[in-house]
Amino acid sequence: MTLWFDGPMAAFDTETTGIDVEQDRIVSAALVVQDSAGARPWTTRWLINPGIPVPRSAIDVHGLTDDHLQRNGRWPAPVMEEIARALAEQCAAARPLVVMNAPFDLTMLDRELRRHRAAPLTRYLENVPLCVLDPRVLDKHLDRYRKGRRTLTDLCAHYEVELEGAHDAAADALAALEVTRAVGRRFCSRMERLSPPELHTLQAVWHAAQARGLQAWFARSGTPEPVDPAWPLRPQLSAAA
């Protein structure tokens, strides 16, 4: 029997103008699909002209300049529609959707859909079961006492996954997919009996607990900062852009 971490998966990632899911925009995205561990993946890429200037701090991360996006990027409205439908197709095919730090990327997509299509992400997923695997949540729960950061680069180093071209959406998506497989294998004795839908439900609980712990740490450090416990998608704020 094929275990979930050796089976079919799809991975989604974005690059953006910043880290504010309510105000910033998506400038590139990628969907990587792999039918089984070790199989050749196929990749769909999107490049978007966000219609707003890209801050230097973001360009320094992903290298996508205003000039490049204006020359080569597409207008957001049709692209967001394509992305949402592509994710829905993967869900309909019962492929778990790997999203590193899912509340960021999926919420960014949701806000872009609301902005440009007047429809939330949930409308595209209303007839298909959403099943997300978030390597950050999985790793933090299964190896909770390990010290150090847990960025994608850190997780790749820890699980010996190659990451070529970090902060390219396709490269990051593929790396997140491979990290998720590696987490499953390393903690096989605790994970093999769980199905991806069961893991989806558990991750919502685990992430909420992790958020509460992080918020408590902020409070002890004298820098109280709210941490949203919602996973894999944050609720819309009344003042959202």
PDB file of C-alpha atoms in Angstrom:
ATOM      1  CA  MET A   1       0.000   0.000   0.000  1.00  0.00           C
ATOM      2  CA  THR A   2       1.328   3.436  -0.952  1.00  0.00           C
ATOM      3  CA  LEU A   3       1.646   5.695   2.076  1.00  0.00           C
ATOM      4  CA  TRP A   4       0.375   9.256   1.742  1.00  0.00           C
ATOM      5  CA  PHE A   5       3.852  10.789   1.711  1.00  0.00           C
ATOM      6  CA  ASP A   6       4.848   8.671  -1.290  1.00  0.00           C
ATOM      7  CA  GLY A   7       1.632   9.294  -3.202  1.00  0.00           C
ATOM      8  CA  PRO A   8       0.381  12.084  -5.482  1.00  0.00           C
ATOM      9  CA  MET A   9       0.778  15.694  -4.345  1.00  0.00           C
ATOM     10  CA  ALA A  10       0.524  19.198  -5.729  1.00  0.00           C
ATOM     11  CA  ALA A  11       2.382  22.192  -4.312  1.00  0.00           C
ATOM     12  CA  PHE A  12       1.553  25.890  -4.567  1.00  0.00           C
ATOM     13  CA  ASP A  13       3.698  28.943  -3.864  1.00  0.00           C
ATOM     14  CA  THR A  14       3.654  32.687  -4.521  1.00  0.00           C
ATOM     15  CA  GLU A  15       6.053  35.614  -4.598  1.00  0.00           C
ATOM     16  CA  THR A  16       4.589  38.949  -3.566  1.00  0.00           C
ATOM     17  CA  THR A  17       5.132  42.675  -3.121  1.00  0.00           C
ATOM     18  CA  GLY A  18       5.363  42.221   0.659  1.00  0.00           C
ATOM     19  CA  ILE A  19       4.081  40.321   3.674  1.00  0.00           C
ATOM     20  CA  ASP A  20       0.786  42.132   4.371  1.00  0.00           C
ATOM     21  CA  VAL A  21      -1.908  39.778   3.079  1.00  0.00           C
ATOM     22  CA  GLU A  22      -4.509  42.561   3.174  1.00  0.00           C
ATOM     23  CA  GLN A  23      -2.546  45.123   1.150  1.00  0.00           C
ATOM     24  CA  ASP A  24       0.227  43.424  -0.816  1.00  0.00           C
ATOM     25  CA  ARG A  25      -0.097  41.714  -4.189  1.00  0.00           C
ATOM     26  CA  ILE A  26       1.025  38.512  -5.899  1.00  0.00           C
ATOM     27  CA  VAL A  27       3.675  38.974  -8.604  1.00  0.00           C
ATOM     28  CA  SER A  28       4.349  35.331  -9.430  1.00  0.00           C
ATOM     29  CA  ALA A  29       2.910  31.933  -8.588  1.00  0.00           C
ATOM     30  CA  ALA A  30       3.554  28.303  -9.405  1.00  0.00           C
ATOM     31  CA  LEU A  31       1.790  24.972  -9.134  1.00  0.00           C
ATOM     32  CA  VAL A  32       3.934  21.826  -9.119  1.00  0.00           C
ATOM     33  CA  VAL A  33       2.228  18.443  -9.513  1.00  0.00           C
ATOM     34  CA  GLN A  34       3.888  15.080  -8.857  1.00  0.00           C
ATOM     35  CA  ASP A  35       2.019  11.792  -9.228  1.00  0.00           C
ATOM     36  CA  SER A  36       4.295   9.849  -6.887  1.00  0.00           C
ATOM     37  CA  ALA A  37       7.554  10.209  -4.989  1.00  0.00           C
ATOM     38  CA  GLY A  38      10.435  10.377  -7.435  1.00  0.00           C
ATOM     39  CA  ALA A  39       8.202  10.934 -10.469  1.00  0.00           C
ATOM     40  CA  ARG A  40       8.957  13.807 -12.785  1.00  0.00           C
ATOM     41  CA  PRO A  41       6.887  16.826 -11.708  1.00  0.00           C
ATOM     42  CA  TRP A  42       5.091  19.140 -14.095  1.00  0.00           C
ATOM     43  CA  THR A  43       4.912  22.834 -13.371  1.00  0.00           C
ATOM     44  CA  THR A  44       2.575  25.691 -14.219  1.00  0.00           C
ATOM     45  CA  ARG A  45       3.912  29.211 -13.704  1.00  0.00           C
ATOM     46  CA  TRP A  46       2.191  32.577 -13.633  1.00  0.00           C
ATOM     47  CA  LEU A  47       3.790  36.045 -13.838  1.00  0.00           C
ATOM     48  CA  ILE A  48       1.604  38.981 -12.825  1.00  0.00           C
ATOM     49  CA  ASN A  49       1.821  42.727 -13.270  1.00  0.00           C
ATOM     50  CA  PRO A  50       0.374  43.764  -9.896  1.00  0.00           C
ATOM     51  CA  GLY A  51      -0.518  47.292 -10.990  1.00  0.00           C
ATOM     52  CA  ILE A  52       1.365  48.809  -8.060  1.00  0.00           C
ATOM     53  CA  PRO A  53       5.084  49.499  -7.527  1.00  0.00           C
ATOM     54  CA  VAL A  54       7.137  46.621  -6.156  1.00  0.00           C
ATOM     55  CA  PRO A  55       9.130  47.753  -3.115  1.00  0.00           C
ATOM     56  CA  ARG A  56      12.905  47.411  -3.236  1.00  0.00           C
ATOM     57  CA  SER A  57      12.760  45.100  -0.202  1.00  0.00           C
ATOM     58  CA  ALA A  58      10.630  42.645  -2.190  1.00  0.00           C
ATOM     59  CA  ILE A  59      12.745  42.938  -5.334  1.00  0.00           C
ATOM     60  CA  ASP A  60      15.809  42.098  -3.247  1.00  0.00           C
ATOM     61  CA  VAL A  61      14.088  38.834  -2.285  1.00  0.00           C
ATOM     62  CA  HIS A  62      12.664  37.549  -5.566  1.00  0.00           C
ATOM     63  CA  GLY A  63      14.334  39.764  -8.178  1.00  0.00           C
ATOM     64  CA  LEU A  64      11.112  40.671 -10.011  1.00  0.00           C
ATOM     65  CA  THR A  65      11.355  44.356 -10.924  1.00  0.00           C
ATOM     66  CA  ASP A  66       8.614  46.738 -12.000  1.00  0.00           C
ATOM     67  CA  ASP A  67      10.045  46.849 -15.504  1.00  0.00           C
ATOM     68  CA  HIS A  68      10.164  43.072 -15.843  1.00  0.00           C
ATOM     69  CA  LEU A  69       6.621  42.630 -14.561  1.00  0.00           C
ATOM     70  CA  GLN A  70       5.229  45.401 -16.748  1.00  0.00           C
ATOM     71  CA  ARG A  71       6.881  43.888 -19.821  1.00  0.00           C
ATOM     72  CA  ASN A  72       6.160  40.232 -19.126  1.00  0.00           C
ATOM     73  CA  GLY A  73       3.461  40.014 -16.485  1.00  0.00           C
ATOM     74  CA  ARG A  74      -0.239  39.519 -17.154  1.00  0.00           C
ATOM     75  CA  TRP A  75      -3.109  41.512 -15.678  1.00  0.00           C
ATOM     76  CA  PRO A  76      -4.153  40.005 -12.319  1.00  0.00           C
ATOM     77  CA  ALA A  77      -7.858  39.311 -12.907  1.00  0.00           C
ATOM     78  CA  PRO A  78      -7.598  36.427 -15.399  1.00  0.00           C
ATOM     79  CA  VAL A  79      -4.513  35.012 -13.704  1.00  0.00           C
ATOM     80  CA  MET A  80      -6.183  34.778 -10.291  1.00  0.00           C
ATOM     81  CA  GLU A  81      -9.096  32.989 -11.923  1.00  0.00           C
ATOM     82  CA  GLU A  82      -6.716  30.511 -13.554  1.00  0.00           C
ATOM     83  CA  ILE A  83      -4.865  29.871 -10.312  1.00  0.00           C
ATOM     84  CA  ALA A  84      -8.037  29.303  -8.301  1.00  0.00           C
ATOM     85  CA  ARG A  85      -9.414  26.904 -10.907  1.00  0.00           C
ATOM     86  CA  ALA A  86      -6.086  25.065 -11.086  1.00  0.00           C
ATOM     87  CA  LEU A  87      -6.068  24.540  -7.314  1.00  0.00           C
ATOM     88  CA  ALA A  88      -9.688  23.382  -7.418  1.00  0.00           C
ATOM     89  CA  GLU A  89      -8.771  20.845 -10.108  1.00  0.00           C
ATOM     90  CA  GLN A  90      -6.055  19.405  -7.889  1.00  0.00           C
ATOM     91  CA  CYS A  91      -8.451  19.171  -4.966  1.00  0.00           C
ATOM     92  CA  ALA A  92     -11.054  17.490  -7.173  1.00  0.00           C
ATOM     93  CA  ALA A  93      -8.399  14.968  -8.202  1.00  0.00           C
ATOM     94  CA  ALA A  94      -7.811  14.224  -4.482  1.00  0.00           C
ATOM     95  CA  ARG A  95      -4.218  15.436  -4.598  1.00  0.00           C
ATOM     96  CA  PRO A  96      -3.137  16.958  -1.265  1.00  0.00           C
ATOM     97  CA  LEU A  97      -2.099  20.563  -1.756  1.00  0.00           C
ATOM     98  CA  VAL A  98       1.286  21.347  -0.201  1.00  0.00           C
ATOM     99  CA  VAL A  99       1.568  25.002   0.838  1.00  0.00           C
ATOM    100  CA  MET A 100       4.443  26.173   3.010  1.00  0.00           C
ATOM    101  CA  ASN A 101       2.982  28.601   5.579  1.00  0.00           C
ATOM    102  CA  ALA A 102      -0.453  28.130   4.035  1.00  0.00           C
ATOM    103  CA  PRO A 103      -2.195  31.014   5.842  1.00  0.00           C
ATOM    104  CA  PHE A 104       0.050  33.436   3.964  1.00  0.00           C
ATOM    105  CA  ASP A 105      -0.144  32.134   0.392  1.00  0.00           C
ATOM    106  CA  LEU A 106      -3.770  31.009   0.447  1.00  0.00           C
ATOM    107  CA  THR A 107      -4.914  34.210   2.131  1.00  0.00           C
ATOM    108  CA  MET A 108      -2.961  36.277  -0.395  1.00  0.00           C
ATOM    109  CA  LEU A 109      -4.748  34.417  -3.185  1.00  0.00           C
ATOM    110  CA  ASP A 110      -8.112  34.858  -1.472  1.00  0.00           C
ATOM    111  CA  ARG A 111      -7.619  38.621  -1.168  1.00  0.00           C
ATOM    112  CA  GLU A 112      -6.503  38.911  -4.778  1.00  0.00           C
ATOM    113  CA  LEU A 113      -9.606  36.998  -5.895  1.00  0.00           C
ATOM    114  CA  ARG A 114     -11.821  39.290  -3.846  1.00  0.00           C
ATOM    115  CA  ARG A 115     -10.013  42.304  -5.252  1.00  0.00           C
ATOM    116  CA  HIS A 116     -10.056  41.310  -8.924  1.00  0.00           C
ATOM    117  CA  ARG A 117     -12.864  38.735  -9.234  1.00  0.00           C
ATOM    118  CA  ALA A 118     -15.225  39.815  -6.432  1.00  0.00           C
ATOM    119  CA  ALA A 119     -15.200  36.222  -5.196  1.00  0.00           C
ATOM    120  CA  PRO A 120     -13.407  34.483  -2.313  1.00  0.00           C
ATOM    121  CA  LEU A 121     -11.219  31.423  -2.746  1.00  0.00           C
ATOM    122  CA  THR A 122     -13.868  29.325  -1.002  1.00  0.00           C
ATOM    123  CA  ARG A 123     -16.256  29.915  -3.908  1.00  0.00           C
ATOM    124  CA  TYR A 124     -13.885  28.051  -6.216  1.00  0.00           C
ATOM    125  CA  LEU A 125     -13.482  25.260  -3.686  1.00  0.00           C
ATOM    126  CA  GLU A 126     -17.097  24.941  -2.555  1.00  0.00           C
ATOM    127  CA  ASN A 127     -17.684  21.677  -4.441  1.00  0.00           C
ATOM    128  CA  VAL A 128     -14.314  20.050  -3.749  1.00  0.00           C
ATOM    129  CA  PRO A 129     -12.663  19.008  -0.471  1.00  0.00           C
ATOM    130  CA  LEU A 130      -9.699  21.215   0.402  1.00  0.00           C
ATOM    131  CA  CYS A 131      -6.825  19.151   1.756  1.00  0.00           C
ATOM    132  CA  VAL A 132      -3.675  21.105   2.634  1.00  0.00           C
ATOM    133  CA  LEU A 133      -0.336  19.819   3.906  1.00  0.00           C
ATOM    134  CA  ASP A 134       1.807  22.556   5.432  1.00  0.00           C
ATOM    135  CA  PRO A 135       5.384  21.394   6.068  1.00  0.00           C
ATOM    136  CA  ARG A 136       5.958  24.221   8.539  1.00  0.00           C
ATOM    137  CA  VAL A 137       3.051  23.117  10.733  1.00  0.00           C
ATOM    138  CA  LEU A 138       3.911  19.425  10.400  1.00  0.00           C
ATOM    139  CA  ASP A 139       7.576  19.909  11.282  1.00  0.00           C
ATOM    140  CA  LYS A 140       6.832  22.228  14.188  1.00  0.00           C
ATOM    141  CA  HIS A 141       4.385  19.740  15.692  1.00  0.00           C
ATOM    142  CA  LEU A 142       6.401  16.597  15.128  1.00  0.00           C
ATOM    143  CA  ASP A 143       9.774  18.063  16.182  1.00  0.00           C
ATOM    144  CA  ARG A 144       8.553  20.813  18.468  1.00  0.00           C
ATOM    145  CA  TYR A 145      11.602  21.045  20.728  1.00  0.00           C
ATOM    146  CA  ARG A 146      14.177  21.505  17.968  1.00  0.00           C
ATOM    147  CA  LYS A 147      15.819  24.911  18.212  1.00  0.00           C
ATOM    148  CA  GLY A 148      16.295  27.256  15.309  1.00  0.00           C
ATOM    149  CA  ARG A 149      14.277  28.875  12.560  1.00  0.00           C
ATOM    150  CA  ARG A 150      11.844  26.971  10.366  1.00  0.00           C
ATOM    151  CA  THR A 151      11.860  28.841   7.093  1.00  0.00           C
ATOM    152  CA  LEU A 152      11.740  26.790   3.910  1.00  0.00           C
ATOM    153  CA  THR A 153      15.506  27.174   3.537  1.00  0.00           C
ATOM    154  CA  ASP A 154      15.995  25.922   7.096  1.00  0.00           C
ATOM    155  CA  LEU A 155      13.666  22.962   6.588  1.00  0.00           C
ATOM    156  CA  CYS A 156      15.423  22.029   3.361  1.00  0.00           C
ATOM    157  CA  ALA A 157      18.761  22.016   5.152  1.00  0.00           C
ATOM    158  CA  HIS A 158      17.379  19.984   8.060  1.00  0.00           C
ATOM    159  CA  TYR A 159      15.687  17.359   5.872  1.00  0.00           C
ATOM    160  CA  GLU A 160      18.461  17.355   3.238  1.00  0.00           C
ATOM    161  CA  VAL A 161      16.238  18.583   0.433  1.00  0.00           C
ATOM    162  CA  GLU A 162      17.865  20.434  -2.442  1.00  0.00           C
ATOM    163  CA  LEU A 163      16.618  23.979  -2.994  1.00  0.00           C
ATOM    164  CA  GLU A 164      17.857  25.587  -6.183  1.00  0.00           C
ATOM    165  CA  GLY A 165      16.789  29.159  -6.840  1.00  0.00           C
ATOM    166  CA  ALA A 166      15.156  30.025  -3.522  1.00  0.00           C
ATOM    167  CA  HIS A 167      12.370  32.618  -3.768  1.00  0.00           C
ATOM    168  CA  ASP A 168      11.396  31.447  -7.207  1.00  0.00           C
ATOM    169  CA  ALA A 169       7.793  30.268  -6.819  1.00  0.00           C
ATOM    170  CA  ALA A 170       8.307  27.008  -8.744  1.00  0.00           C
ATOM    171  CA  ALA A 171      11.543  26.148  -6.944  1.00  0.00           C
ATOM    172  CA  ASP A 172      10.009  26.878  -3.552  1.00  0.00           C
ATOM    173  CA  ALA A 173       6.877  24.857  -4.337  1.00  0.00           C
ATOM    174  CA  LEU A 174       8.907  21.812  -5.384  1.00  0.00           C
ATOM    175  CA  ALA A 175      11.139  22.098  -2.319  1.00  0.00           C
ATOM    176  CA  ALA A 176       8.110  22.356  -0.017  1.00  0.00           C
ATOM    177  CA  LEU A 177       6.674  19.234  -1.632  1.00  0.00           C
ATOM    178  CA  GLU A 178       9.909  17.297  -1.086  1.00  0.00           C
ATOM    179  CA  VAL A 179      10.194  18.527   2.513  1.00  0.00           C
ATOM    180  CA  THR A 180       6.657  17.311   3.181  1.00  0.00           C
ATOM    181  CA  ARG A 181       7.554  13.871   1.854  1.00  0.00           C
ATOM    182  CA  ALA A 182      10.716  13.890   3.977  1.00  0.00           C
ATOM    183  CA  VAL A 183       8.773  14.827   7.126  1.00  0.00           C
ATOM    184  CA  GLY A 184       6.354  11.980   6.474  1.00  0.00           C
ATOM    185  CA  ARG A 185       9.166   9.455   6.058  1.00  0.00           C
ATOM    186  CA  ARG A 186      11.114  10.631   9.105  1.00  0.00           C
ATOM    187  CA  PHE A 187       8.062  10.423  11.354  1.00  0.00           C
ATOM    188  CA  CYS A 188       6.528   7.451   9.595  1.00  0.00           C
ATOM    189  CA  SER A 189       5.667   5.633  12.816  1.00  0.00           C
ATOM    190  CA  ARG A 190       3.474   8.560  13.862  1.00  0.00           C
ATOM    191  CA  MET A 191       2.113   9.460  10.434  1.00  0.00           C
ATOM    192  CA  GLU A 192       1.595   6.358   8.319  1.00  0.00           C
ATOM    193  CA  ARG A 193      -1.879   5.567   9.620  1.00  0.00           C
ATOM    194  CA  LEU A 194      -3.170   9.080   8.996  1.00  0.00           C
ATOM    195  CA  SER A 195      -4.765  10.086   5.722  1.00  0.00           C
ATOM    196  CA  PRO A 196      -4.188  13.540   4.164  1.00  0.00           C
ATOM    197  CA  PRO A 197      -7.759  14.653   5.058  1.00  0.00           C
ATOM    198  CA  GLU A 198      -7.166  13.607   8.659  1.00  0.00           C
ATOM    199  CA  LEU A 199      -3.869  15.508   8.652  1.00  0.00           C
ATOM    200  CA  HIS A 200      -5.640  18.578   7.276  1.00  0.00           C
ATOM    201  CA  THR A 201      -7.999  18.578  10.260  1.00  0.00           C
ATOM    202  CA  LEU A 202      -5.190  17.958  12.744  1.00  0.00           C
ATOM    203  CA  GLN A 203      -3.011  20.735  11.331  1.00  0.00           C
ATOM    204  CA  ALA A 204      -5.719  23.308  12.031  1.00  0.00           C
ATOM    205  CA  VAL A 205      -5.562  22.280  15.696  1.00  0.00           C
ATOM    206  CA  TRP A 206      -1.770  22.124  15.752  1.00  0.00           C
ATOM    207  CA  HIS A 207      -1.385  25.527  14.105  1.00  0.00           C
ATOM    208  CA  ALA A 208      -3.779  27.139  16.579  1.00  0.00           C
ATOM    209  CA  ALA A 209      -1.733  25.753  19.469  1.00  0.00           C
ATOM    210  CA  GLN A 210       1.485  26.926  17.820  1.00  0.00           C
ATOM    211  CA  ALA A 211       0.011  30.405  17.361  1.00  0.00           C
ATOM    212  CA  ARG A 212      -0.972  30.598  21.019  1.00  0.00           C
ATOM    213  CA  GLY A 213       2.530  29.548  22.033  1.00  0.00           C
ATOM    214  CA  LEU A 214       4.125  32.142  19.775  1.00  0.00           C
ATOM    215  CA  GLN A 215       1.862  34.878  21.073  1.00  0.00           C
ATOM    216  CA  ALA A 216       2.719  33.935  24.661  1.00  0.00           C
ATOM    217  CA  TRP A 217       6.413  34.095  23.758  1.00  0.00           C
ATOM    218  CA  PHE A 218       5.920  37.573  22.294  1.00  0.00           C
ATOM    219  CA  ALA A 219       4.188  38.653  25.505  1.00  0.00           C
ATOM    220  CA  ARG A 220       7.027  37.337  27.678  1.00  0.00           C
ATOM    221  CA  SER A 221       9.512  39.150  25.444  1.00  0.00           C
ATOM    222  CA  GLY A 222       7.754  42.451  26.062  1.00  0.00           C
ATOM    223  CA  THR A 223       6.618  42.796  22.447  1.00  0.00           C
ATOM    224  CA  PRO A 224       2.982  41.667  22.470  1.00  0.00           C
ATOM    225  CA  GLU A 225       1.911  40.911  18.942  1.00  0.00           C
ATOM    226  CA  PRO A 226      -1.290  39.163  17.830  1.00  0.00           C
ATOM    227  CA  VAL A 227      -0.787  35.865  16.028  1.00  0.00           C
ATOM    228  CA  ASP A 228      -3.699  34.633  13.937  1.00  0.00           C
ATOM    229  CA  PRO A 229      -4.587  31.025  14.848  1.00  0.00           C
ATOM    230  CA  ALA A 230      -6.595  30.465  11.643  1.00  0.00           C
ATOM    231  CA  TRP A 231      -5.339  27.784   9.239  1.00  0.00           C
ATOM    232  CA  PRO A 232      -5.109  27.275   6.290  1.00  0.00           C
ATOM    233  CA  LEU A 233      -6.961  30.496   5.417  1.00  0.00           C
ATOM    234  CA  ARG A 234      -7.382  33.632   7.478  1.00  0.00           C
ATOM    235  CA  PRO A 235     -10.850  35.189   7.713  1.00  0.00           C
ATOM    236  CA  GLN A 236     -11.465  38.397   5.854  1.00  0.00           C
ATOM    237  CA  LEU A 237     -11.009  41.609   7.826  1.00  0.00           C
ATOM    238  CA  SER A 238     -13.679  44.279   7.527  1.00  0.00           C
ATOM    239  CA  ALA A 239     -10.993  46.783   6.500  1.00  0.00           C
ATOM    240  CA  ALA A 240      -9.398  44.537   3.884  1.00  0.00           C
ATOM    241  CA  ALA A 241      -8.220  46.202   0.707  1.00  0.00           C
TER     242      ALA A 241
END
